[in-house]
Amino acid sequence: MNTANVRMVAAPDGMPVVDRKEEGRRKPLVEVREQPTQATRVPAQTVGRATVDDPVMTTRHVNVFYGDKQAITDVSLDIARNEVFAMIGPSGCGKSTFIRCLNRMNDTIESARVEGAITLDGQDIYERRQDVVALRARVGMVFQKPNPFPKSIYDNVAYGPRIHGLADHRIELDEIVQTSLKNAGLWDEVKDRLQAPGTSLSGGQQQRLCIARAMAVSPDVILMDEPCSALDPIATARIEDLMDELRQNYAIVIVTHSLQQAARVSGRTAYFHLGHLVEVGDTDRIFTNPRHKLTEDYITGRFG
Amino acid sequence: MNKCAAEVVQAGLRRRYAAERRFRLYGLAAVLVGLLFLAALLVSIVSKGSPAFQQTQIRLDIHFDPEDIAPAGTIDPAELGRGNYPALYKAALRTLFPQVEERRLLADLYGLMSSGAGYELRARVLENPSLIGETHSLWLPADDEVDIFAKRWAGDEAGTERLSRHEIAWLERLGEAERLETRFNLRFFTSGDSREPELAGIWGAVVGSFFMLTVTLLVSFPIGVATAVYLEEFAPRNRWTDLIEVNINNLAAVPSIVFGLLGLAVFINFFGMPRSAPLVGGLVLSLITLPTIIIASRAALAAVSPSIREAALGMGASQMQMVTQHVLPLAMPGMLTGTILGMAHALGETAPLLMIGMVAFIVDVPDGFGGPATALPVQVYLWADSPERAFVAKTSAAIMVLLGFLLVMNAAALLLRRRFEKRRS
C-alpha cells in the first residue's frame, strides 16, 4: 500500500496537483490517505473473541496471495452453527477473498494461493483428499449479481440435486424444488410458471431463485457475497427476512457493504481492513461499542 | 461557465458539427463505393453467366436404323453400345438438307450438332432398345458455336463471324422450320465436366465439393471445438500453451497453398492416399479451417459470462459439468458461426486443391471419398482457362452456383444462431 505522504491539493483551476516536495519522486496518485497514526494501524492481534464453542467452520492463520500480492493476512475466525455472520470493511479489504476461501472458489483463480487451515466440521477443506465438488455441495454460495442459469426456474433449482444425484425419482425432485422455492419465499410467485426461464424474473426474484438453488442441495453453510448490492430496498428487505428464517437450518456468512444490513441481519460481525481481521464480536457490541479505532472510524463513517 | 467561455464554445460549435458531418459522409461514401463494386461484380457475373443456363437444341427426325446401331438385330447392351450413333443424326441432317453433297460442306453440316448428340442417342437406345427401327422427332444439343450464334441472333451481328455463310443459311432454315430452339439447360446441372462446352456441367464439381466439405466438417469441427475447449477451459496458462496459441494464430495467416503442399507431402506421398480424392482435399481444407474454428470457438467460450461459471462451480458442478452443461451451450452459436464461415472459406479455396491433383480433368460425377473428383472453385478455374468461347458463360454460371452455395451456408449460420439464441434466452 502506498501510504506515503501523497496528497491532492485543489489548485485554483480545479486540477489536482502533487505537492511540490513529492514532484521529484513521481509516485503515482493511487491513494489519498493520511499518514497512519499509531491508533489507526491494523492491530497485531484481532480485537475481540473470534472463536465459538461449537463451530461449523474454523479458519486458522489464513493467508491468501494473488501472485506476489498478499490479500489476506493471518485471519483466524470461527463460524458458529445457525448464525448469520457478517463481514464488513472498505472495498479491497479482503472480505470477498476470504469468503471465497470457505468453499475454495479461489481455486478458479490461477494466481491465488491459500495458506493456513480452514476446516468444515473438523475436516481440513484444503487437504489433498478433500474433493472440491463435495465441499461445494456442503458450502453453497450466492453471488453479488443474481446469476440464474439460462434455463427454466425448475431446472435452476433442480440442477444441484441432479448433478449430485440427490433425488431418485421425479416426485422426489419435484418435492425438493418446491421446498427450496418455498423456503426462499419464491414459491407463490412462480408456482404457475416453473417452466419459464429463470432469467425472466425480476432482480430480487432472481436472487431468491439463486438462494433456493443453493438450498436445494441442503448445504451446511451458505456463503453470500454482497447478495443485495444489485437489488432495490424492497427486494433487499425480503432477502434479509429470508436470512433470518434460514438461520434455523444453516450457517450463513454474508459479506456486505451496508452497515445497516449487517446490523439488521447478523448475530456476529467481523471488520476487515487491508486484509487484516481487525475486530470480531457480537453485532450489537461492534456497532455500539467498537474497541478498535479503525472499526470505530469505519462504523461512524469517517472513511470507507 | 462565464459568458466568455460560452462564446468560445459557441464559436467552435459549427466547426465541430461540420467535422462530424464530414466524418459521416466519408463513412457513407466508403459504403457506397463498396456496394458499387459489389453491384458491378454481380451484374457482370450474372449477365455473362445467365446464357449458360440455356442451351440451343435442334429438332431432328431420327430413324433408329438397325443397319447402323444393331447390325445383327442384337439387343445385347455391349453390342448396342458399339453402334455408330452419329450416323443417325447425320442421316437425319442429310434428309433435311438433301442438296448438300460436297464433302467439305457435309462436314460443316454435321458440325452443327454437338458430338454429345450421338451419346444422347446411344443412351436412349441402351435404356430402351425397342426404339430400334422406329423414327422419332427429338431435340438434340447443338454445337457451342451454334449455341452462341442462336443466342445472339436476335440482336446484333456479333457472334456470327465464326460461322460461314452457308452454315448461317442452314440455321435460318432450321429456325423457320421451328427446329431450332434455346431451352433450359438441364445438362448443366446434371453432368460432369466435358471438353465440349455444350456438354459440360457443374454437377460433378458440386458433388466433389460436397464430399470434400463433409470430410472437412467431420474432421475440423470436433477437433476445433475440442482444442478450443481445452485451451480455454482446462489448460494451464504457461509457456507451452502460449506457444500453442501463438502458433494457432499464425496458422490462420499461412497462405493456403502451403497447406496444399503439406497435404501433398503428408497425405499423398507419406500416407499414400489417392490423388484428386475428396478425402485428401477435405483433410487439407480441414487444416486451413481449423485455426478459424479454434479462434472463433475460443472467442465464443471466453465471451460466456463468468457469473454463469461461478454459479455452476458454486453449486458443486465439476469443471467438466460446468463446461458441457453451461458454457458450451451458451458458446455454441458463436462456435457454429465460426465453423460455417470457416466452411464457406473452405468451399471457395482453390490453390491447395491444385497441389493435390484436384485440378485434373474429370468427366465422371464422383461416387465416393476416394475416387477422383474436382471441386467448384477448381471447376471455375478450369473453365476460365479453356479456350472455347462458350466456356466464358459457363465460368460465370459456375461462379453463380458457387456464390449461391455460399449464400445458403451463410444463411444457415444465421438461422442456426437465431435458433440457439432463442432456445437459451
XYZ file of C-alpha atoms in Angstrom:
729
model
C 0.000 0.000 0.000
C 1.262 3.408 -0.801
C 0.971 5.193 2.479
C 3.476 7.877 1.584
C 2.626 11.439 2.065
C 0.889 11.930 -1.264
C -1.852 14.487 -1.229
C -4.005 16.105 -3.762
C -4.381 19.805 -3.361
C -7.131 21.691 -5.070
C -5.469 24.257 -7.290
C -7.416 27.359 -8.302
C -8.414 25.893 -11.693
C -9.711 22.707 -10.128
C -6.925 20.464 -11.404
C -5.295 18.184 -8.844
C -1.606 18.796 -8.422
C 1.014 16.933 -6.498
C 2.661 18.521 -3.541
C 5.840 20.285 -4.574
C 8.037 18.179 -2.376
C 6.669 14.998 -3.952
C 7.352 16.003 -7.504
C 10.856 14.632 -7.653
C 9.672 11.131 -6.723
C 6.876 10.825 -9.279
C 4.801 8.482 -7.194
C 1.523 7.558 -8.845
C -1.598 9.103 -7.408
C -3.089 5.919 -6.075
C -4.494 6.736 -2.713
C -5.302 9.810 -0.775
C -4.527 8.764 2.746
C -3.465 10.382 5.937
C -0.223 9.237 7.454
C -1.492 6.497 9.785
C -1.084 7.258 13.435
C -0.343 4.531 15.931
C -4.016 4.156 16.805
C -5.226 3.623 13.237
C -2.729 0.902 12.328
C -4.148 -2.598 11.997
C -3.699 -4.450 15.273
C -1.175 -7.268 15.582
C -3.884 -9.389 17.163
C -7.570 -9.442 16.285
C -9.588 -7.481 18.796
C -12.495 -9.364 20.349
C -13.240 -13.085 20.562
C -13.005 -14.794 17.178
C -13.774 -18.333 18.345
C -17.007 -20.036 19.365
C -17.720 -23.222 21.267
C -19.335 -25.351 18.558
C -18.036 -24.060 15.219
C -19.158 -25.444 11.891
C -16.215 -23.835 10.121
C -12.929 -22.661 11.533
C -10.083 -20.787 9.908
C -6.628 -20.555 11.476
C -3.849 -18.224 10.333
C -5.189 -17.938 6.832
C -3.021 -16.029 4.367
C -4.107 -15.518 0.774
C -1.843 -14.305 -2.002
C -2.647 -13.258 -5.531
C 0.729 -13.791 -7.118
C 3.096 -11.684 -5.025
C 0.375 -9.560 -3.529
C -0.947 -10.574 -0.155
C -4.710 -10.131 0.054
C -5.404 -11.713 3.453
C -3.043 -11.705 6.402
C -3.323 -14.153 9.277
C -7.079 -14.424 9.698
C -8.353 -16.786 12.403
C -12.083 -16.979 12.777
C -14.898 -19.395 13.660
C -18.350 -19.650 12.145
C -20.964 -20.988 14.537
C -23.900 -23.182 13.595
C -27.211 -21.459 12.934
C -25.801 -17.997 12.960
C -25.672 -15.168 10.481
C -22.110 -13.958 10.375
C -21.482 -10.606 8.699
C -18.231 -9.350 7.279
C -17.818 -5.638 6.720
C -15.000 -3.383 5.657
C -13.968 -0.946 2.948
C -13.573 -2.081 -0.674
C -10.485 -4.159 -1.280
C -10.160 -5.196 2.355
C -10.269 -8.887 1.509
C -13.683 -9.889 2.779
C -14.781 -11.297 -0.603
C -11.455 -13.059 -0.979
C -11.911 -14.555 2.442
C -15.463 -15.756 1.856
C -14.349 -17.368 -1.395
C -11.761 -19.362 0.542
C -14.518 -21.028 2.527
C -15.734 -23.074 -0.449
C -12.479 -22.921 -2.390
C -13.867 -20.732 -5.158
C -10.401 -19.157 -5.177
C -9.190 -22.361 -6.824
C -10.562 -20.990 -10.075
C -8.134 -18.064 -9.927
C -4.820 -19.404 -11.041
C -2.575 -16.977 -9.224
C -4.405 -17.345 -5.915
C -2.601 -19.216 -3.132
C -4.152 -20.013 0.236
C -2.127 -20.786 3.363
C -3.320 -21.788 6.810
C -6.034 -24.182 7.900
C -9.747 -23.999 7.109
C -11.951 -26.756 8.470
C -15.534 -27.768 7.960
C -16.794 -29.920 10.830
C -13.209 -30.521 11.843
C -12.133 -31.655 8.377
C -9.466 -29.613 6.574
C -11.000 -28.451 3.318
C -7.666 -27.632 1.688
C -6.379 -31.105 2.342
C -5.320 -33.046 -0.717
C -8.006 -35.673 -0.134
C -10.788 -33.122 0.023
C -12.858 -33.049 -3.131
C -13.966 -29.550 -4.161
C -17.176 -30.847 -5.670
C -18.167 -32.490 -2.387
C -17.105 -29.394 -0.459
C -19.194 -27.052 -2.568
C -22.193 -29.308 -2.154
C -21.900 -28.642 1.592
C -20.906 -24.989 1.392
C -23.249 -23.242 -1.025
C -22.735 -19.778 -2.413
C -24.885 -16.862 -3.515
C -23.137 -14.223 -5.562
C -23.235 -10.476 -5.774
C -25.034 -10.388 -9.096
C -28.032 -12.722 -9.434
C -26.792 -15.399 -11.811
C -29.555 -17.886 -12.597
C -28.738 -20.357 -15.337
C -30.395 -19.576 -18.660
C -32.792 -22.445 -18.008
C -36.261 -22.787 -16.565
C -36.948 -21.908 -12.946
C -37.482 -25.577 -12.193
C -34.216 -26.635 -13.818
C -32.329 -23.941 -11.957
C -33.382 -25.304 -8.583
C -33.179 -28.936 -9.680
C -29.658 -28.519 -11.040
C -27.798 -29.199 -7.798
C -29.844 -32.244 -6.772
C -29.484 -33.593 -10.302
C -25.707 -33.357 -10.574
C -25.215 -34.693 -7.067
C -27.809 -37.426 -7.545
C -29.865 -36.398 -4.519
C -33.244 -37.403 -5.926
C -34.107 -40.846 -7.216
C -37.481 -40.042 -8.652
C -39.128 -37.208 -10.388
C -41.532 -36.852 -7.470
C -38.683 -36.511 -5.023
C -37.074 -33.885 -7.215
C -40.377 -32.007 -7.500
C -40.542 -32.010 -3.726
C -37.020 -30.644 -3.309
C -37.714 -27.913 -5.843
C -40.957 -26.972 -4.138
C -39.447 -26.937 -0.634
C -36.463 -24.893 -1.731
C -38.608 -22.356 -3.533
C -40.933 -22.141 -0.533
C -38.013 -21.644 1.837
C -36.678 -18.941 -0.431
C -40.091 -17.268 -0.337
C -40.461 -17.535 -4.086
C -42.950 -20.368 -4.442
C -46.136 -18.316 -4.511
C -44.718 -16.029 -7.174
C -43.502 -18.718 -9.566
C -45.579 -21.854 -8.887
C -47.621 -21.299 -12.042
C -44.636 -20.781 -14.304
C -41.942 -23.167 -13.212
C -41.020 -23.759 -16.841
C -40.473 -20.054 -17.544
C -36.822 -19.107 -17.929
C -35.125 -18.087 -14.694
C -33.765 -15.018 -16.409
C -37.303 -13.697 -16.961
C -37.720 -12.970 -13.231
C -37.031 -9.606 -11.650
C -33.660 -8.976 -10.000
C -34.883 -9.674 -6.486
C -36.714 -12.794 -7.583
C -33.614 -13.963 -9.437
C -31.535 -13.575 -6.293
C -34.090 -15.550 -4.281
C -34.028 -18.157 -7.038
C -30.261 -18.359 -6.570
C -30.781 -18.790 -2.824
C -33.315 -21.545 -3.498
C -30.844 -23.149 -5.870
C -28.148 -23.074 -3.204
C -30.516 -24.554 -0.598
C -31.704 -27.361 -2.842
C -28.625 -29.443 -2.052
C -29.095 -28.951 1.721
C -25.702 -27.427 2.462
C -24.339 -26.809 5.974
C -23.195 -23.292 5.207
C -24.438 -20.713 2.731
C -21.986 -18.019 1.703
C -23.475 -14.773 0.443
C -21.182 -12.298 -1.258
C -22.996 -8.942 -1.163
C -26.276 -10.627 -2.136
C -28.309 -7.421 -2.080
C -25.952 -4.964 -3.717
C -27.797 -5.193 -7.037
C -31.284 -5.049 -5.522
C -33.701 -2.320 -4.531
C -34.655 -1.753 -0.853
C -37.874 -3.803 -1.073
C -36.162 -6.849 -2.561
C -33.353 -6.351 -0.054
C -35.811 -6.385 2.841
C -37.307 -9.655 1.601
C -33.915 -11.298 1.405
C -32.991 -10.031 4.852
C -36.190 -11.544 6.284
C -35.325 -14.717 4.462
C -31.870 -14.870 6.039
C -33.404 -14.686 9.465
C -35.565 -17.729 8.665
C -32.723 -19.619 7.024
C -30.690 -19.250 10.200
C -32.827 -22.044 11.694
C -31.213 -24.562 9.351
C -27.998 -23.153 8.028
C -24.989 -21.138 8.993
C -24.916 -18.042 6.820
C -21.840 -15.980 6.087
C -22.604 -12.682 4.433
C -20.335 -10.026 3.012
C -21.998 -6.651 2.866
C -21.194 -3.038 2.234
C -24.293 -1.915 4.035
C -23.625 -1.395 7.730
C -27.341 -1.241 8.408
C -27.779 -4.590 6.750
C -25.040 -6.138 8.860
C -26.638 -4.638 11.962
C -30.097 -5.904 10.979
C -29.355 -9.476 9.956
C -26.252 -10.718 11.704
C -25.534 -12.103 15.140
C -21.801 -11.564 14.933
C -19.796 -9.160 12.811
C -16.197 -9.087 11.658
C -14.453 -5.947 10.483
C -11.718 -6.367 7.851
C -9.139 -3.760 6.972
C -6.425 -4.112 4.301
C -6.512 -7.881 4.507
C -6.406 -7.981 8.292
C -9.201 -9.075 10.555
C -9.349 -6.071 12.888
C -12.228 -6.850 15.179
C -14.831 -9.558 15.720
C -17.706 -9.588 18.130
C -21.428 -9.671 18.678
C -23.018 -7.338 16.205
C -24.660 -5.233 18.917
C -21.344 -4.733 20.653
C -19.426 -3.920 17.459
C -21.919 -1.277 16.426
C -22.432 0.291 19.840
C -19.037 -0.088 21.415
C -16.245 -0.767 18.913
C -12.953 -1.265 20.653
C -10.516 -0.536 17.886
C -10.069 2.901 16.368
C -10.320 1.574 12.780
C -13.619 -0.173 13.464
C -14.957 2.916 15.099
C -13.854 5.119 12.203
C -15.492 2.829 9.694
C -18.737 2.436 11.589
C -19.074 6.122 12.262
C -18.484 6.853 8.592
C -15.090 8.501 8.977
C -13.820 6.575 5.927
C -14.638 3.620 3.731
C -19.253 28.934 -17.008
C -18.765 32.583 -17.621
C -20.012 34.423 -20.650
C -16.648 34.476 -22.336
C -16.325 30.669 -22.290
C -19.844 30.267 -23.649
C -18.913 32.450 -26.600
C -15.792 30.424 -27.286
C -17.844 27.221 -27.218
C -20.442 28.797 -29.487
C -17.779 29.815 -31.975
C -16.347 26.315 -32.088
C -19.673 24.527 -32.358
C -20.149 24.985 -36.053
C -16.696 23.587 -36.814
C -17.329 20.590 -34.601
C -20.620 19.785 -36.261
C -19.069 20.253 -39.695
C -16.330 17.792 -38.766
C -18.938 15.298 -37.642
C -20.922 15.656 -40.860
C -17.746 15.205 -42.900
C -16.856 12.103 -40.964
C -20.277 10.606 -41.564
C -20.046 11.376 -45.251
C -16.685 9.612 -45.510
C -18.245 6.524 -43.972
C -21.262 6.673 -46.239
C -19.038 7.146 -49.262
C -16.958 4.122 -48.302
C -20.090 2.002 -48.006
C -21.378 3.246 -51.344
C -18.110 2.510 -53.111
C -18.171 -0.981 -51.666
C -21.750 -1.520 -52.799
C -20.892 -0.181 -56.237
C -18.087 -2.700 -56.680
C -20.308 -5.492 -55.437
C -23.076 -4.486 -57.821
C -20.624 -4.262 -60.730
C -19.306 -7.728 -59.911
C -22.767 -9.245 -59.634
C -24.062 -7.583 -62.799
C -21.013 -8.713 -64.738
C -21.255 -12.301 -63.494
C -24.999 -12.609 -63.944
C -25.047 -11.023 -67.391
C -22.181 -13.212 -68.560
C -23.342 -16.349 -66.846
C -27.064 -16.429 -67.396
C -26.876 -17.609 -71.048
C -25.223 -20.784 -69.791
C -28.467 -21.829 -68.167
C -29.976 -22.005 -71.674
C -28.839 -24.405 -74.348
C -29.617 -24.375 -78.067
C -31.122 -27.566 -79.357
C -32.054 -28.783 -82.802
C -35.042 -30.992 -83.515
C -34.257 -33.848 -85.845
C -36.375 -36.755 -87.076
C -34.153 -39.623 -86.054
C -34.646 -43.010 -87.652
C -33.042 -45.577 -85.363
C -31.634 -47.556 -88.266
C -30.699 -51.118 -87.263
C -28.099 -51.011 -90.036
C -26.014 -48.538 -88.068
C -26.537 -49.499 -84.466
C -27.679 -53.100 -84.263
C -26.109 -54.872 -87.213
C -27.205 -58.417 -86.342
C -30.551 -57.462 -84.857
C -28.927 -57.799 -81.447
C -30.259 -56.293 -78.224
C -27.121 -57.134 -76.260
C -26.147 -53.883 -74.494
C -22.432 -54.410 -75.102
C -23.090 -54.866 -78.807
C -25.531 -51.938 -78.906
C -23.039 -49.696 -77.171
C -20.603 -50.042 -80.048
C -23.082 -48.832 -82.638
C -22.447 -45.889 -84.944
C -24.854 -43.399 -83.375
C -23.553 -40.217 -85.003
C -24.653 -41.803 -88.279
C -28.265 -41.490 -87.090
C -28.294 -37.711 -86.742
C -26.073 -37.306 -89.784
C -28.665 -39.212 -91.810
C -31.421 -37.031 -90.366
C -29.475 -33.868 -91.307
C -28.944 -35.169 -94.848
C -32.660 -35.766 -95.164
C -33.325 -32.161 -94.125
C -30.718 -30.719 -96.478
C -30.617 -33.128 -99.449
C -28.942 -30.535 -101.695
C -25.708 -30.614 -99.666
C -23.427 -33.138 -101.282
C -19.932 -31.782 -101.285
C -17.769 -33.477 -98.689
C -16.469 -30.286 -97.031
C -19.980 -28.881 -96.776
C -21.298 -32.117 -95.321
C -18.671 -31.959 -92.599
C -19.828 -28.417 -91.809
C -23.430 -29.582 -91.758
C -22.675 -32.423 -89.321
C -20.724 -29.895 -87.266
C -23.957 -28.076 -86.436
C -24.677 -30.803 -83.962
C -22.768 -31.397 -80.772
C -20.828 -34.618 -80.531
C -22.943 -35.150 -77.457
C -25.952 -35.786 -79.737
C -24.511 -39.212 -80.592
C -24.005 -40.051 -76.901
C -27.518 -38.978 -76.112
C -28.967 -41.203 -78.843
C -26.855 -44.096 -77.579
C -28.100 -43.559 -74.046
C -31.696 -43.556 -75.270
C -31.250 -46.795 -77.168
C -29.488 -48.549 -74.325
C -32.251 -47.506 -71.991
C -34.981 -48.562 -74.366
C -33.843 -50.986 -77.120
C -37.356 -51.125 -78.572
C -36.599 -47.778 -80.235
C -34.573 -49.619 -82.846
C -36.241 -49.438 -86.207
C -38.577 -46.600 -85.186
C -38.462 -42.935 -86.139
C -38.788 -40.177 -83.527
C -38.657 -36.424 -83.573
C -36.027 -35.493 -80.936
C -34.416 -32.332 -79.575
C -30.656 -32.792 -79.637
C -27.867 -30.470 -78.408
C -26.319 -28.141 -80.973
C -22.634 -27.257 -81.237
C -21.369 -24.498 -78.896
C -20.725 -22.065 -81.753
C -24.281 -22.627 -82.993
C -25.413 -22.047 -79.433
C -23.651 -18.692 -79.207
C -24.966 -17.736 -82.640
C -28.545 -18.668 -81.776
C -28.481 -16.706 -78.506
C -27.184 -13.549 -80.211
C -29.148 -13.931 -83.421
C -31.941 -11.614 -82.481
C -29.538 -8.847 -81.582
C -26.509 -7.665 -83.479
C -24.187 -9.328 -85.919
C -21.558 -10.027 -83.279
C -21.015 -13.689 -82.696
C -21.750 -14.670 -86.254
C -18.212 -14.333 -87.520
C -17.267 -17.882 -86.541
C -19.901 -19.419 -88.755
C -19.699 -19.416 -92.527
C -22.480 -18.015 -94.632
C -23.912 -21.400 -95.622
C -23.974 -22.518 -92.003
C -25.982 -19.435 -91.109
C -28.315 -20.159 -94.010
C -28.905 -23.696 -92.743
C -29.590 -22.422 -89.240
C -32.046 -19.886 -90.625
C -33.821 -22.698 -92.480
C -33.925 -24.741 -89.275
C -35.265 -21.732 -87.410
C -38.019 -21.195 -89.943
C -38.973 -24.863 -89.669
C -39.147 -24.406 -85.877
C -36.395 -26.912 -85.459
C -34.009 -24.535 -83.645
C -34.697 -23.508 -80.051
C -32.870 -22.424 -76.904
C -34.203 -24.399 -73.985
C -33.400 -24.742 -70.288
C -30.016 -26.377 -69.916
C -30.710 -29.297 -67.613
C -27.441 -30.894 -68.650
C -25.505 -28.084 -66.939
C -26.896 -29.162 -63.572
C -26.735 -32.907 -64.060
C -23.487 -33.794 -65.798
C -19.804 -33.610 -65.100
C -17.112 -31.717 -66.922
C -16.512 -32.035 -70.657
C -14.194 -30.698 -73.329
C -17.293 -29.630 -75.262
C -18.793 -26.526 -73.629
C -22.343 -27.526 -74.581
C -21.917 -30.818 -72.714
C -20.071 -29.518 -69.677
C -21.963 -29.494 -66.389
C -21.389 -28.413 -62.826
C -22.815 -31.452 -61.028
C -19.521 -33.330 -60.804
C -17.900 -30.343 -59.122
C -20.876 -29.846 -56.802
C -20.722 -33.462 -55.660
C -16.939 -33.270 -55.316
C -17.243 -30.141 -53.182
C -19.954 -31.804 -51.118
C -17.821 -34.854 -50.333
C -14.879 -32.633 -49.571
C -16.775 -30.317 -47.225
C -18.280 -33.337 -45.467
C -14.782 -34.546 -44.672
C -13.753 -31.038 -43.645
C -16.707 -30.629 -41.317
C -16.332 -34.069 -39.747
C -12.630 -33.512 -39.128
C -12.359 -29.846 -38.265
C -15.465 -29.236 -36.134
C -14.804 -31.850 -33.436
C -11.060 -31.197 -33.358
C -11.515 -27.435 -33.436
C -14.112 -27.383 -30.670
C -12.174 -29.832 -28.517
C -8.999 -27.774 -28.918
C -10.790 -24.548 -28.112
C -12.468 -26.035 -25.035
C -9.238 -27.496 -23.750
C -7.175 -24.373 -24.313
C -9.810 -22.038 -22.945
C -11.211 -24.044 -20.045
C -8.716 -26.619 -18.864
C -5.190 -25.823 -19.983
C -2.910 -24.073 -17.525
C -1.530 -20.750 -18.683
C 2.158 -21.371 -19.202
C 4.837 -21.043 -21.821
C 3.668 -24.116 -23.710
C 0.067 -23.050 -24.053
C 1.239 -19.568 -25.022
C 3.382 -21.138 -27.720
C 0.440 -23.216 -28.979
C -1.798 -20.171 -29.001
C 0.691 -18.082 -30.977
C 1.110 -20.925 -33.443
C -2.611 -21.331 -33.965
C -2.963 -17.619 -34.618
C -0.082 -17.796 -37.065
C -1.523 -20.817 -38.846
C -4.623 -18.780 -39.606
C -2.436 -16.449 -41.640
C -0.426 -19.084 -43.529
C -1.115 -18.945 -47.290
C -3.416 -21.776 -48.231
C -1.148 -23.095 -50.985
C 1.352 -24.016 -48.275
C -1.284 -26.272 -46.761
C -1.713 -27.790 -50.224
C 1.987 -28.621 -50.380
C 1.786 -30.052 -46.881
C -1.149 -32.210 -47.935
C 0.769 -33.389 -50.968
C 3.805 -34.291 -48.877
C 1.998 -35.848 -45.931
C -1.302 -37.296 -47.087
C -0.382 -38.357 -50.609
C 3.359 -39.062 -50.539
C 3.692 -40.306 -46.987
C 0.346 -41.939 -46.252
C -0.192 -42.967 -49.869
C -3.723 -41.614 -50.163
C -5.115 -41.300 -53.707
C -4.597 -38.160 -55.739
C -7.515 -35.943 -56.719
C -9.638 -37.519 -53.978
C -12.205 -35.596 -51.914
C -10.785 -37.324 -48.829
C -7.401 -35.648 -49.248
C -8.993 -32.379 -50.332
C -11.194 -32.429 -47.243
C -8.244 -33.120 -44.960
C -6.239 -30.268 -46.466
C -9.203 -27.926 -46.168
C -9.586 -29.052 -42.538
C -6.069 -27.837 -41.860
C -6.992 -24.474 -43.339
C -10.305 -24.257 -41.485
C -9.054 -25.431 -38.092
C -7.396 -22.181 -36.958
C -10.517 -20.227 -37.933
C -12.769 -22.575 -35.968
C -10.447 -22.666 -32.971
C -10.099 -18.892 -32.788
C -13.857 -18.297 -33.222
C -14.710 -21.006 -30.681
C -12.270 -19.662 -28.126
C -13.710 -16.195 -28.525
C -17.209 -17.614 -28.064
C -16.134 -19.513 -24.930
C -14.378 -16.500 -23.466
C -17.490 -14.421 -24.047
C -19.609 -16.630 -21.766
C -20.218 -14.575 -18.657
C -18.063 -15.588 -15.692
C -21.104 -15.377 -13.428
C -22.543 -18.487 -15.086
C -19.276 -20.334 -14.480
C -19.266 -19.223 -10.850
C -22.893 -20.247 -10.439
C -22.162 -23.727 -11.747
C -18.960 -24.177 -9.760
C -20.619 -22.740 -6.664
C -23.302 -25.410 -6.963
C -20.607 -28.061 -6.869
C -20.526 -28.803 -10.588
C -17.246 -30.304 -11.695
C -15.160 -28.427 -14.212
C -16.434 -30.686 -16.984
C -20.073 -30.363 -15.942
C -19.671 -26.613 -15.925
C -18.250 -26.701 -19.448
C -20.633 -29.181 -21.021
C -23.835 -28.120 -19.282
C -23.462 -24.362 -19.135
C -20.567 -22.903 -21.067
C -20.751 -24.948 -24.270
C -24.474 -24.400 -24.899
C -24.006 -20.665 -24.449
C -20.952 -20.598 -26.681
C -22.491 -22.823 -29.359
C -23.988 -20.079 -31.567
C -20.626 -18.361 -31.821
C -18.888 -21.664 -32.485
C -21.341 -22.598 -35.225
C -20.998 -19.223 -36.873
C -17.230 -19.552 -36.844
C -17.450 -23.069 -38.228
C -19.783 -22.188 -41.063
C -17.725 -19.156 -42.010
C -14.675 -21.403 -41.997
C -16.519 -23.911 -44.182
C -17.563 -21.165 -46.575
C -13.929 -20.169 -46.781
C -13.008 -23.790 -47.468
C -15.675 -24.049 -50.169
C -14.046 -21.216 -52.081
C -10.470 -22.429 -51.637
C -8.671 -23.321 -54.887
C -4.924 -23.121 -54.533
C -4.336 -26.039 -52.125
C -6.539 -28.285 -54.271
C -4.333 -27.636 -57.287
C -1.434 -29.018 -55.271
C -3.124 -32.321 -54.527
C -4.242 -33.024 -58.050
C -7.869 -31.978 -57.886
C -7.246 -29.816 -60.916
C -7.398 -32.923 -63.110
C -9.973 -33.070 -65.896
C -12.597 -35.410 -64.519
C -15.720 -36.196 -66.501
C -17.453 -38.638 -64.189
C -19.521 -37.486 -61.259
C -17.559 -38.631 -58.180
C -19.091 -41.555 -56.341
C -17.217 -41.507 -53.049
C -14.466 -40.074 -50.881
C -11.637 -41.961 -52.528
C -12.404 -41.556 -56.225
C -11.156 -38.756 -58.431
C -13.148 -35.565 -58.132
C -12.965 -31.874 -58.715
C -14.433 -29.000 -56.734
C -16.492 -25.939 -57.584
C -13.755 -23.292 -57.417
C -11.385 -25.574 -59.329
C -14.062 -26.033 -61.966
C -14.292 -22.267 -62.288
C -10.525 -22.144 -62.662
C -10.524 -24.910 -65.293
C -13.277 -23.358 -67.363
C -11.792 -19.888 -67.140
C -8.651 -21.421 -68.589
C -10.394 -23.152 -71.515
C -10.051 -21.638 -74.991
C -13.608 -22.216 -76.254
C -15.710 -19.059 -76.202
C -18.726 -20.810 -74.745
C -16.776 -21.539 -71.566
C -16.878 -17.835 -70.690
C -20.578 -18.146 -69.916
C -20.018 -21.491 -68.185
C -17.377 -19.915 -65.931
C -19.701 -17.173 -64.810
C -22.525 -19.662 -64.340
C -20.273 -21.815 -62.163
C -19.383 -18.735 -60.124
C -23.101 -18.082 -59.688
C -23.605 -21.622 -58.400
C -20.658 -21.200 -56.034
C -21.990 -17.879 -54.742
C -25.391 -19.495 -54.328
C -23.890 -22.173 -52.092
C -22.035 -19.544 -50.079
C -25.263 -17.622 -49.578
C -27.034 -20.776 -48.446
C -24.260 -21.556 -45.970
C -24.219 -18.065 -44.532
C -27.996 -18.123 -44.229
C -27.702 -21.448 -42.420
C -25.216 -19.886 -39.998
C -27.631 -17.071 -39.336
C -30.599 -19.404 -38.815
C -28.698 -21.738 -36.500
C -27.540 -18.774 -34.473
C -31.055 -17.437 -34.152
C -32.431 -20.798 -33.099
C -29.797 -21.352 -30.441
C -30.209 -17.882 -29.053
C -33.970 -18.243 -28.895
C -33.686 -21.526 -27.057
C -31.297 -20.155 -24.481
C -32.968 -16.892 -23.602
